[in-house]
Amino acid sequence: MPTSFAAAVDRRCPEIEHASDACAILCGIPEEQLVLHRHRFRPDDARACARCSELAAAAPTVPSSQERLHDEVLTSAPGPLRTRLLDALRNGAAITMWVRGPADKLAFYVRLDRITDGAAAVKALLATRDRLGLARVA
């Protein structure tokens, strides 16, 4: 998926939006001249800075959440559930929740009554303080 940037305008010329990442404006306008907006920069918008649009299009892509979770699931033990999950992620299944932290704190989010395979192992893991990730895929 394409890298996304925050929208910003130059105080001296507010009718043009620029692309901003965490460090700078892509086209080089000094930060002190900018006002950041609470929406994403849209390179195809009529107000978009042409140079920022060009640089945003050339920015490296970032993996989607489905791609990142897919890569993590690949490291798990093979089995039918893993295969189904990988297939779902490859087909764009929605990730409705993905949190990380100590297992005993994540237990709040687990629906043990809905786990059909390996519920005992999951319950034992949730009793530890090991750090883990918990994802819910629709």
PDB file of C-alpha atoms in Angstrom:
ATOM      1  CA  MET A   1       0.000   0.000   0.000  1.00  0.00           C
ATOM      2  CA  PRO A   2       1.258   3.523  -0.618  1.00  0.00           C
ATOM      3  CA  THR A   3       2.926   5.459   2.154  1.00  0.00           C
ATOM      4  CA  SER A   4       0.542   8.037   3.616  1.00  0.00           C
ATOM      5  CA  PHE A   5       1.441  11.539   4.715  1.00  0.00           C
ATOM      6  CA  ALA A   6      -0.242  14.189   6.820  1.00  0.00           C
ATOM      7  CA  ALA A   7      -1.547  17.278   5.039  1.00  0.00           C
ATOM      8  CA  ALA A   8      -0.041  20.679   5.830  1.00  0.00           C
ATOM      9  CA  VAL A   9      -0.346  24.198   4.450  1.00  0.00           C
ATOM     10  CA  ASP A  10       2.183  27.002   4.255  1.00  0.00           C
ATOM     11  CA  ARG A  11       0.869  29.969   6.274  1.00  0.00           C
ATOM     12  CA  ARG A  12       1.899  32.261   3.405  1.00  0.00           C
ATOM     13  CA  CYS A  13      -0.027  30.268   0.790  1.00  0.00           C
ATOM     14  CA  PRO A  14      -2.824  28.271   2.506  1.00  0.00           C
ATOM     15  CA  GLU A  15      -4.619  27.303  -0.694  1.00  0.00           C
ATOM     16  CA  ILE A  16      -1.999  24.610  -1.480  1.00  0.00           C
ATOM     17  CA  GLU A  17      -1.665  21.444   0.612  1.00  0.00           C
ATOM     18  CA  HIS A  18       1.697  19.793   1.149  1.00  0.00           C
ATOM     19  CA  ALA A  19       2.711  16.295   2.282  1.00  0.00           C
ATOM     20  CA  SER A  20       4.335  15.940   5.696  1.00  0.00           C
ATOM     21  CA  ASP A  21       5.946  12.942   7.345  1.00  0.00           C
ATOM     22  CA  ALA A  22       7.174  12.823  10.943  1.00  0.00           C
ATOM     23  CA  CYS A  23      10.336  14.739  10.068  1.00  0.00           C
ATOM     24  CA  ALA A  24       9.667  17.282   7.315  1.00  0.00           C
ATOM     25  CA  ILE A  25       7.554  18.546   4.435  1.00  0.00           C
ATOM     26  CA  LEU A  26       8.420  16.607   1.303  1.00  0.00           C
ATOM     27  CA  CYS A  27       9.041  19.646  -0.859  1.00  0.00           C
ATOM     28  CA  GLY A  28      11.274  21.314   1.760  1.00  0.00           C
ATOM     29  CA  ILE A  29       9.186  24.155   3.234  1.00  0.00           C
ATOM     30  CA  PRO A  30      10.503  24.965   6.737  1.00  0.00           C
ATOM     31  CA  GLU A  31       8.376  23.490   9.532  1.00  0.00           C
ATOM     32  CA  GLU A  32       7.883  26.837  11.290  1.00  0.00           C
ATOM     33  CA  GLN A  33       5.938  28.139   8.269  1.00  0.00           C
ATOM     34  CA  LEU A  34       3.446  25.257   8.329  1.00  0.00           C
ATOM     35  CA  VAL A  35       0.098  24.438   9.810  1.00  0.00           C
ATOM     36  CA  LEU A  36      -0.568  20.680  10.011  1.00  0.00           C
ATOM     37  CA  HIS A  37      -4.052  19.392   9.238  1.00  0.00           C
ATOM     38  CA  ARG A  38      -5.802  16.399  10.767  1.00  0.00           C
ATOM     39  CA  HIS A  39      -6.320  14.594   7.501  1.00  0.00           C
ATOM     40  CA  ARG A  40      -4.146  12.758   5.019  1.00  0.00           C
ATOM     41  CA  PHE A  41      -2.401  14.418   2.120  1.00  0.00           C
ATOM     42  CA  ARG A  42      -4.204  13.487  -1.096  1.00  0.00           C
ATOM     43  CA  PRO A  43      -1.860  13.727  -4.099  1.00  0.00           C
ATOM     44  CA  ASP A  44      -4.788  13.728  -6.538  1.00  0.00           C
ATOM     45  CA  ASP A  45      -6.539  16.668  -4.846  1.00  0.00           C
ATOM     46  CA  ALA A  46      -6.724  19.885  -6.887  1.00  0.00           C
ATOM     47  CA  ARG A  47      -5.091  21.758  -3.986  1.00  0.00           C
ATOM     48  CA  ALA A  48      -2.116  19.371  -3.745  1.00  0.00           C
ATOM     49  CA  CYS A  49       1.408  20.704  -4.199  1.00  0.00           C
ATOM     50  CA  ALA A  50       2.734  19.237  -7.463  1.00  0.00           C
ATOM     51  CA  ARG A  51       6.215  18.579  -6.026  1.00  0.00           C
ATOM     52  CA  CYS A  52       4.812  16.901  -2.892  1.00  0.00           C
ATOM     53  CA  SER A  53       2.512  14.763  -5.079  1.00  0.00           C
ATOM     54  CA  GLU A  54       5.477  13.662  -7.163  1.00  0.00           C
ATOM     55  CA  LEU A  55       7.611  12.845  -4.097  1.00  0.00           C
ATOM     56  CA  ALA A  56       4.724  11.060  -2.329  1.00  0.00           C
ATOM     57  CA  ALA A  57       4.186   8.853  -5.396  1.00  0.00           C
ATOM     58  CA  ALA A  58       7.895   7.969  -5.393  1.00  0.00           C
ATOM     59  CA  ALA A  59       7.971   7.119  -1.667  1.00  0.00           C
ATOM     60  CA  PRO A  60       8.467   3.444  -0.866  1.00  0.00           C
ATOM     61  CA  THR A  61       5.321   1.479  -0.176  1.00  0.00           C
ATOM     62  CA  VAL A  62       4.588   0.104   3.278  1.00  0.00           C
ATOM     63  CA  PRO A  63       3.135  -3.334   3.955  1.00  0.00           C
ATOM     64  CA  SER A  64      -0.564  -3.418   4.820  1.00  0.00           C
ATOM     65  CA  SER A  65      -1.705  -4.799   8.168  1.00  0.00           C
ATOM     66  CA  GLN A  66      -2.798  -7.987   6.368  1.00  0.00           C
ATOM     67  CA  GLU A  67       0.699  -8.387   4.883  1.00  0.00           C
ATOM     68  CA  ARG A  68       2.397  -7.792   8.246  1.00  0.00           C
ATOM     69  CA  LEU A  69       0.143 -10.264  10.074  1.00  0.00           C
ATOM     70  CA  HIS A  70       0.532 -12.772   7.221  1.00  0.00           C
ATOM     71  CA  ASP A  71       4.318 -12.656   7.652  1.00  0.00           C
ATOM     72  CA  GLU A  72       3.980 -13.221  11.402  1.00  0.00           C
ATOM     73  CA  VAL A  73       1.576 -16.149  10.926  1.00  0.00           C
ATOM     74  CA  LEU A  74       4.066 -17.769   8.518  1.00  0.00           C
ATOM     75  CA  THR A  75       6.387 -18.322  11.499  1.00  0.00           C
ATOM     76  CA  SER A  76       3.758 -20.386  13.387  1.00  0.00           C
ATOM     77  CA  ALA A  77       3.435 -24.165  13.329  1.00  0.00           C
ATOM     78  CA  PRO A  78       1.711 -25.575  10.231  1.00  0.00           C
ATOM     79  CA  GLY A  79      -1.866 -26.741  10.586  1.00  0.00           C
ATOM     80  CA  PRO A  80      -5.365 -26.319   9.163  1.00  0.00           C
ATOM     81  CA  LEU A  81      -6.145 -23.157  11.166  1.00  0.00           C
ATOM     82  CA  ARG A  82      -2.883 -21.526  10.045  1.00  0.00           C
ATOM     83  CA  THR A  83      -3.704 -22.388   6.419  1.00  0.00           C
ATOM     84  CA  ARG A  84      -7.213 -20.901   6.714  1.00  0.00           C
ATOM     85  CA  LEU A  85      -5.873 -17.749   8.354  1.00  0.00           C
ATOM     86  CA  LEU A  86      -3.164 -17.272   5.710  1.00  0.00           C
ATOM     87  CA  ASP A  87      -5.756 -17.728   2.949  1.00  0.00           C
ATOM     88  CA  ALA A  88      -8.069 -15.189   4.592  1.00  0.00           C
ATOM     89  CA  LEU A  89      -5.261 -12.633   4.931  1.00  0.00           C
ATOM     90  CA  ARG A  90      -4.171 -13.169   1.312  1.00  0.00           C
ATOM     91  CA  ASN A  91      -7.748 -12.385   0.286  1.00  0.00           C
ATOM     92  CA  GLY A  92      -7.868  -9.129   2.247  1.00  0.00           C
ATOM     93  CA  ALA A  93      -9.731 -10.217   5.384  1.00  0.00           C
ATOM     94  CA  ALA A  94     -10.282  -7.336   7.790  1.00  0.00           C
ATOM     95  CA  ILE A  95      -8.232  -7.195  10.977  1.00  0.00           C
ATOM     96  CA  THR A  96     -10.706  -5.868  13.513  1.00  0.00           C
ATOM     97  CA  MET A  97      -8.225  -5.737  16.388  1.00  0.00           C
ATOM     98  CA  TRP A  98      -4.477  -6.197  16.771  1.00  0.00           C
ATOM     99  CA  VAL A  99      -2.856  -5.477  20.125  1.00  0.00           C
ATOM    100  CA  ARG A 100       0.453  -6.378  21.757  1.00  0.00           C
ATOM    101  CA  GLY A 101       1.471  -6.612  25.378  1.00  0.00           C
ATOM    102  CA  PRO A 102       1.809  -8.915  28.381  1.00  0.00           C
ATOM    103  CA  ALA A 103      -0.287 -12.045  27.922  1.00  0.00           C
ATOM    104  CA  ASP A 104      -2.108 -11.687  31.235  1.00  0.00           C
ATOM    105  CA  LYS A 105      -3.273  -8.172  30.231  1.00  0.00           C
ATOM    106  CA  LEU A 106      -4.377  -9.308  26.768  1.00  0.00           C
ATOM    107  CA  ALA A 107      -6.554 -12.035  28.305  1.00  0.00           C
ATOM    108  CA  PHE A 108      -9.291  -9.399  28.579  1.00  0.00           C
ATOM    109  CA  TYR A 109      -9.627  -9.407  24.765  1.00  0.00           C
ATOM    110  CA  VAL A 110      -9.672 -13.179  24.260  1.00  0.00           C
ATOM    111  CA  ARG A 111     -12.961 -14.993  23.769  1.00  0.00           C
ATOM    112  CA  LEU A 112     -11.953 -18.442  25.042  1.00  0.00           C
ATOM    113  CA  ASP A 113     -15.449 -19.800  24.397  1.00  0.00           C
ATOM    114  CA  ARG A 114     -14.962 -19.134  20.657  1.00  0.00           C
ATOM    115  CA  ILE A 115     -11.591 -20.875  20.327  1.00  0.00           C
ATOM    116  CA  THR A 116     -12.195 -24.219  18.637  1.00  0.00           C
ATOM    117  CA  ASP A 117      -8.637 -25.519  18.399  1.00  0.00           C
ATOM    118  CA  GLY A 118      -6.011 -25.277  21.146  1.00  0.00           C
ATOM    119  CA  ALA A 119      -8.100 -23.468  23.762  1.00  0.00           C
ATOM    120  CA  ALA A 120      -6.210 -25.114  26.654  1.00  0.00           C
ATOM    121  CA  ALA A 121      -2.852 -23.970  25.283  1.00  0.00           C
ATOM    122  CA  VAL A 122      -4.191 -20.441  24.797  1.00  0.00           C
ATOM    123  CA  LYS A 123      -5.537 -20.363  28.347  1.00  0.00           C
ATOM    124  CA  ALA A 124      -2.163 -21.479  29.730  1.00  0.00           C
ATOM    125  CA  LEU A 125      -0.328 -18.862  27.663  1.00  0.00           C
ATOM    126  CA  LEU A 126      -2.645 -16.111  28.893  1.00  0.00           C
ATOM    127  CA  ALA A 127      -1.705 -16.921  32.502  1.00  0.00           C
ATOM    128  CA  THR A 128       1.905 -15.830  31.824  1.00  0.00           C
ATOM    129  CA  ARG A 129       3.483 -12.373  31.560  1.00  0.00           C
ATOM    130  CA  ASP A 130       5.065 -13.229  28.194  1.00  0.00           C
ATOM    131  CA  ARG A 131       4.731 -10.473  25.589  1.00  0.00           C
ATOM    132  CA  LEU A 132       2.579 -11.477  22.656  1.00  0.00           C
ATOM    133  CA  GLY A 133       0.363 -10.153  19.931  1.00  0.00           C
ATOM    134  CA  LEU A 134      -3.337 -10.834  19.651  1.00  0.00           C
ATOM    135  CA  ALA A 135      -5.155 -10.286  16.377  1.00  0.00           C
ATOM    136  CA  ARG A 136      -8.816 -10.750  15.545  1.00  0.00           C
ATOM    137  CA  VAL A 137      -9.448 -11.385  11.850  1.00  0.00           C
ATOM    138  CA  ALA A 138     -12.972 -11.138  10.423  1.00  0.00           C
TER     139      ALA A 138
END
